[in-house]
CSV table of C-alpha atoms in Angstrom, one decimal:
chain,number,residue,atom,x,y,z
A,1,SER,CA,1.8,-11.9,-3.5
A,2,GLU,CA,-1.3,-9.7,-3.4
A,3,SER,CA,-4.3,-9.8,-1.0
A,4,PRO,CA,-7.5,-10.5,-3.0
A,5,LEU,CA,-10.2,-7.9,-2.8
A,6,ILE,CA,-13.8,-8.6,-2.0
A,7,GLU,CA,-16.0,-6.2,-3.9
A,8,GLY,CA,-19.7,-6.9,-3.6
A,9,ASP,CA,-20.3,-10.4,-5.1
A,10,LEU,CA,-16.9,-10.4,-6.7
A,11,VAL,CA,-13.4,-11.3,-5.7
A,12,ILE,CA,-10.8,-9.3,-7.5
A,13,VAL,CA,-7.4,-10.9,-8.2
A,14,THR,CA,-4.4,-10.0,-10.4
A,15,PRO,CA,-3.2,-12.8,-12.6
A,16,GLY,CA,-1.7,-10.4,-15.1
A,17,GLY,CA,-1.1,-11.0,-18.8
A,18,SER,CA,-2.7,-10.5,-22.2
A,19,LYS,CA,-6.1,-11.8,-21.2
A,20,GLY,CA,-6.4,-8.9,-18.7
A,21,THR,CA,-4.2,-7.8,-15.7
A,22,LEU,CA,-7.2,-8.0,-13.4
A,23,ALA,CA,-9.8,-10.7,-13.1
A,24,ALA,CA,-13.2,-10.5,-11.3
A,25,LEU,CA,-14.5,-13.9,-10.1
A,26,ASN,CA,-17.9,-14.8,-8.7
A,27,LYS,CA,-16.9,-15.0,-5.0
A,28,LYS,CA,-19.2,-18.1,-4.4
A,29,THR,CA,-18.4,-20.1,-7.5
A,30,GLY,CA,-15.0,-18.9,-8.8
A,31,GLU,CA,-16.5,-18.3,-12.3
A,32,VAL,CA,-14.8,-15.6,-14.2
A,33,VAL,CA,-17.1,-12.5,-14.5
A,34,TRP,CA,-14.7,-10.3,-16.4
A,35,ARG,CA,-11.0,-9.7,-17.3
A,36,SER,CA,-9.7,-6.1,-17.5
A,37,GLN,CA,-10.1,-4.5,-20.9
A,38,GLY,CA,-7.3,-2.3,-22.0
A,39,ALA,CA,-5.1,-3.2,-19.0
A,40,THR,CA,-3.1,-6.2,-20.0
A,41,GLU,CA,0.3,-5.7,-18.4
A,42,GLY,CA,2.1,-8.1,-16.1
A,43,ALA,CA,1.1,-8.5,-12.4
A,44,HIS,CA,3.5,-7.3,-9.7
A,45,TYR,CA,3.0,-7.5,-5.9
A,46,SER,CA,0.5,-4.8,-5.0
A,47,SER,CA,-3.1,-5.4,-3.7
A,48,PRO,CA,-6.1,-3.8,-5.5
A,49,VAL,CA,-8.4,-1.3,-3.8
A,50,ALA,CA,-11.9,-0.1,-4.7
A,51,ALA,CA,-13.0,3.5,-4.8
A,52,ASP,CA,-15.7,5.8,-6.2
A,53,ILE,CA,-14.0,8.5,-8.4
A,54,GLY,CA,-15.8,10.7,-10.9
A,55,GLY,CA,-19.1,8.9,-10.2
A,56,VAL,CA,-17.6,5.6,-11.2
A,57,ARG,CA,-17.0,2.6,-8.9
A,58,GLN,CA,-13.5,1.4,-9.9
A,59,ILE,CA,-10.8,-1.0,-9.0
A,60,ILE,CA,-7.3,0.6,-8.7
A,61,GLN,CA,-4.2,-1.5,-9.1
A,62,PHE,CA,-0.4,-1.0,-9.4
A,63,GLY,CA,0.9,-3.2,-12.2
A,64,SER,CA,4.2,-3.8,-13.9
A,65,LYS,CA,4.0,-0.6,-16.0
A,66,ASN,CA,1.2,1.5,-14.6
A,67,LEU,CA,-1.0,2.5,-11.7
A,68,PHE,CA,-4.5,2.2,-13.3
A,69,GLY,CA,-8.2,2.2,-12.7
A,70,VAL,CA,-10.8,-0.1,-14.3
A,71,ARG,CA,-14.6,0.1,-14.0
A,72,ALA,CA,-15.7,-2.3,-11.3
A,73,SER,CA,-18.8,-3.5,-13.3
A,74,ASP,CA,-16.9,-4.8,-16.4
A,75,GLY,CA,-13.2,-4.2,-16.1
A,76,GLN,CA,-13.0,-1.4,-18.7
A,77,LEU,CA,-9.8,0.7,-18.4
A,78,LEU,CA,-10.5,4.3,-17.2
A,79,TRP,CA,-7.0,5.9,-16.7
A,80,THR,CA,-3.3,5.2,-16.2
A,81,TYR,CA,-0.4,6.8,-14.4
A,82,SER,CA,3.2,5.5,-14.9
A,83,GLY,CA,5.3,7.9,-12.8
A,84,ALA,CA,5.7,5.7,-9.7
A,85,CYS,CA,6.5,2.4,-11.5
A,86,ASN,CA,9.8,0.6,-11.8
A,87,GLY,CA,10.7,-2.5,-13.8
A,88,THR,CA,11.7,-4.7,-10.8
A,89,ALA,CA,9.0,-4.8,-8.2
A,90,ASN,CA,6.0,-2.5,-7.6
A,91,CYS,CA,4.8,-3.7,-4.2
A,92,SER,CA,2.9,-1.1,-2.2
A,93,THR,CA,-0.9,-0.7,-2.3
A,94,PRO,CA,-1.9,2.7,-3.6
A,95,VAL,CA,-3.5,5.2,-1.2
A,96,VAL,CA,-6.7,6.7,-2.4
A,97,ASP,CA,-8.4,9.9,-1.0
A,98,GLY,CA,-11.2,11.3,-3.1
A,99,ASN,CA,-9.9,11.7,-6.6
A,100,HIS,CA,-6.2,11.7,-5.5
A,101,ILE,CA,-4.1,8.6,-5.5
A,102,PHE,CA,-0.6,8.2,-4.2
A,103,ALA,CA,1.6,5.3,-5.4
A,104,ALA,CA,5.3,4.7,-4.7
A,105,SER,CA,8.0,2.1,-5.3
A,106,ALA,CA,11.7,1.6,-4.5
A,107,TYR,CA,14.7,0.8,-6.7
A,108,GLY,CA,15.6,4.4,-7.1
A,109,THR,CA,12.1,5.5,-8.1
A,110,GLY,CA,9.9,7.2,-5.4
A,111,GLY,CA,6.3,8.2,-5.1
A,112,GLY,CA,3.8,10.4,-7.0
A,113,LEU,CA,0.4,11.8,-6.4
A,114,ALA,CA,-2.1,11.5,-9.3
A,115,LYS,CA,-5.3,13.5,-9.6
A,116,ILE,CA,-8.1,11.8,-11.5
A,117,THR,CA,-10.4,14.1,-13.4
A,118,GLY,CA,-13.4,13.6,-15.7
A,119,SER,CA,-16.4,11.4,-15.4
A,120,GLY,CA,-17.7,8.1,-16.9
A,121,GLU,CA,-15.2,6.6,-19.4
A,122,SER,CA,-13.6,10.0,-20.0
A,123,GLN,CA,-11.2,10.0,-17.1
A,124,LYS,CA,-7.5,10.9,-17.0
A,125,ALA,CA,-4.7,11.0,-14.4
A,126,ASP,CA,-2.4,14.0,-14.0
A,127,GLU,CA,0.6,14.1,-11.8
A,128,VAL,CA,0.4,16.7,-8.9
A,129,TYR,CA,3.9,16.1,-7.6
A,130,PHE,CA,6.6,13.5,-7.3
A,131,GLU,CA,8.8,12.9,-4.3
A,132,LYS,CA,11.9,10.7,-5.0
A,133,LYS,CA,12.6,10.2,-1.3
A,134,MET,CA,9.4,8.3,-0.7
A,135,GLN,CA,10.8,5.0,-2.1
A,136,ASN,CA,8.4,2.7,-0.4
A,137,HIS,CA,9.6,-0.8,-1.1
A,138,HIS,CA,7.2,-3.4,0.4
A,139,GLY,CA,5.9,-2.0,3.6
A,140,GLY,CA,2.9,0.1,2.5
A,141,MET,CA,1.8,3.6,3.5
A,142,VAL,CA,-1.0,4.9,5.6
A,143,LYS,CA,-2.9,8.3,5.5
A,144,VAL,CA,-3.8,9.9,8.8
A,145,GLY,CA,-5.6,13.2,8.6
A,146,ASN,CA,-3.8,15.3,5.9
A,147,HIS,CA,-0.5,13.3,6.1
A,148,LEU,CA,1.0,10.2,4.6
A,149,TYR,CA,3.3,7.9,6.6
A,150,GLY,CA,5.6,5.3,5.1
A,151,PHE,CA,9.2,4.0,4.9
A,152,GLY,CA,11.2,5.8,2.2
A,153,SER,CA,14.9,6.0,1.3
A,154,GLY,CA,15.8,7.7,4.6
A,155,GLY,CA,13.6,5.7,7.0
A,156,LEU,CA,10.1,6.5,8.2
A,157,MET,CA,8.7,9.6,6.5
A,158,CYS,CA,5.7,11.9,7.2
A,159,MET,CA,4.6,14.1,4.3
A,160,ASP,CA,1.6,16.2,3.4
A,161,PHE,CA,-0.6,14.1,1.1
A,162,LEU,CA,-1.8,16.8,-1.2
A,163,THR,CA,1.4,18.9,-1.5
A,164,GLY,CA,4.3,16.4,-1.0
A,165,ASP,CA,5.9,18.6,1.6
A,166,ILE,CA,8.0,16.5,4.0
A,167,ALA,CA,7.1,17.1,7.7
A,168,TRP,CA,9.8,14.9,9.1
A,169,THR,CA,12.0,11.8,8.5
A,170,ASN,CA,13.3,9.4,11.2
A,171,ARG,CA,15.4,6.3,11.0
A,172,SER,CA,12.9,4.6,13.4
A,173,VAL,CA,13.2,0.8,12.9
A,174,GLY,CA,14.8,1.1,9.5
A,175,LYS,CA,12.9,-0.1,6.4
A,176,GLY,CA,9.8,-2.0,7.2
A,177,SER,CA,6.0,-2.1,7.2
A,178,LEU,CA,3.4,-0.3,9.2
A,179,VAL,CA,-0.3,-0.1,10.3
A,180,VAL,CA,-2.2,2.6,12.1
A,181,ALA,CA,-4.7,2.2,15.0
A,182,ASP,CA,-6.1,4.7,17.5
A,183,GLY,CA,-3.7,7.4,16.2
A,184,MET,CA,-0.6,5.3,16.7
A,185,LEU,CA,1.8,3.8,14.2
A,186,TYR,CA,2.7,0.2,14.7
A,187,LEU,CA,6.1,-0.2,13.0
A,188,LEU,CA,7.7,-3.5,12.0
A,189,GLY,CA,11.3,-3.3,10.7
A,190,GLU,CA,12.6,-5.9,8.4
A,191,GLY,CA,15.3,-6.5,10.9
A,192,HIS,CA,12.7,-7.8,13.4
A,193,GLU,CA,12.4,-4.7,15.5
A,194,VAL,CA,9.0,-3.3,16.5
A,195,ALA,CA,8.2,0.3,17.6
A,196,LEU,CA,5.1,2.3,18.5
A,197,ALA,CA,5.0,5.9,17.5
A,198,GLU,CA,2.5,8.7,17.4
A,199,ALA,CA,0.9,9.5,14.0
A,200,SER,CA,1.7,13.2,14.3
A,201,PRO,CA,3.1,15.6,11.7
A,202,GLY,CA,4.7,17.6,14.4
A,203,GLU,CA,7.6,15.3,15.0
A,204,TYR,CA,8.6,11.6,15.4
A,205,ARG,CA,7.6,10.6,18.9
A,206,GLU,CA,8.3,6.9,19.8
A,207,THR,CA,6.6,5.5,22.9
A,208,GLY,CA,7.9,1.9,22.9
A,209,ARG,CA,10.2,-0.6,21.2
A,210,PHE,CA,11.1,-4.3,21.3
A,211,LYS,CA,12.5,-7.1,19.2
A,212,ILE,CA,10.7,-10.2,18.0
A,213,GLN,CA,12.5,-13.5,18.0
A,214,ARG,CA,13.8,-14.4,14.6
A,215,GLN,CA,12.4,-17.6,13.1
A,216,ASN,CA,15.1,-17.7,10.4
A,217,GLN,CA,18.3,-15.8,10.9
A,218,SER,CA,18.9,-15.3,7.1
A,219,ARG,CA,15.4,-14.0,6.3
A,220,GLN,CA,14.0,-10.5,6.8
A,221,SER,CA,10.6,-9.8,8.3
A,222,TRP,CA,8.4,-8.5,5.5
A,223,ALA,CA,4.8,-9.3,6.6
A,224,HIS,CA,2.5,-6.4,7.4
A,225,PRO,CA,1.4,-6.2,11.0
A,226,VAL,CA,-2.3,-6.2,11.9
A,227,VAL,CA,-4.2,-4.6,14.8
A,228,ALA,CA,-7.7,-5.8,15.4
A,229,GLY,CA,-9.9,-6.1,18.4
A,230,GLY,CA,-7.2,-4.9,20.8
A,231,LYS,CA,-4.7,-7.4,19.6
A,232,PHE,CA,-1.5,-6.8,17.7
A,233,TYR,CA,-0.5,-9.6,15.3
A,234,ILE,CA,3.0,-10.2,13.8
A,235,ARG,CA,3.7,-12.9,11.3
A,236,ASP,CA,7.3,-13.9,10.7
A,237,GLN,CA,8.1,-16.9,8.5
A,238,GLU,CA,6.5,-19.9,10.2
A,239,SER,CA,5.3,-18.1,13.3
A,240,LEU,CA,2.4,-15.9,14.3
A,241,THR,CA,2.6,-13.9,17.6
A,242,CYS,CA,-0.3,-12.0,19.2
A,243,TYR,CA,0.1,-9.2,21.7
A,244,ASP,CA,-2.6,-7.6,23.9
A,245,VAL,CA,-2.6,-3.9,23.2
A,246,SER,CA,-6.1,-3.1,24.4
A,247,LYS,CA,-4.8,-0.8,27.1
């Protein structure tokens, strides 16, 4: 259920298992370049991200038991953090800013910020704080300025990224997914409702709302919305709808 990651000449995927949770493939031939060494847990639903931390280019992923980082050149495990994981489904992609990484999951868990210290292979992850209310299920989180936005146990939340202080919560469109563009949050509720709100830590300010037509009455809308080139794309089961938001 992940989105593959293109990293230079590699495509990073997460097959999981004893041969290595992550696999790096030659993006032109599909040949296996490396499997993660030291990270051999099962795959869940998160998508990997790449970042430079402590002078090391690394791939960061949220597996079945840990949030972890491996060296991008050969897949060597660098550090692990288990505070934000649950045994059912770890879905959201971790949010990286410098040497801080935030990860969260639902099923009664919540989210934690890990600080990565050290250099080279001598890296470790220490928890800065943990916020049980940020139980982000499947919809992802975005960082704008110093604040993190995502759907938690009480609806949409805005919290200080480095301290965990909650600026506000709002029911908004219920549980869902989100993306940010031009300082605005595009919010897609799993109940097929869409809202536009300002990405501001001051308060929740909504500027528009509408419902999309359900393609299947029994299924929730879990796809992440996309904004690109002045267009707003929403996928729902068998349909893809595009809205002009350039103005």
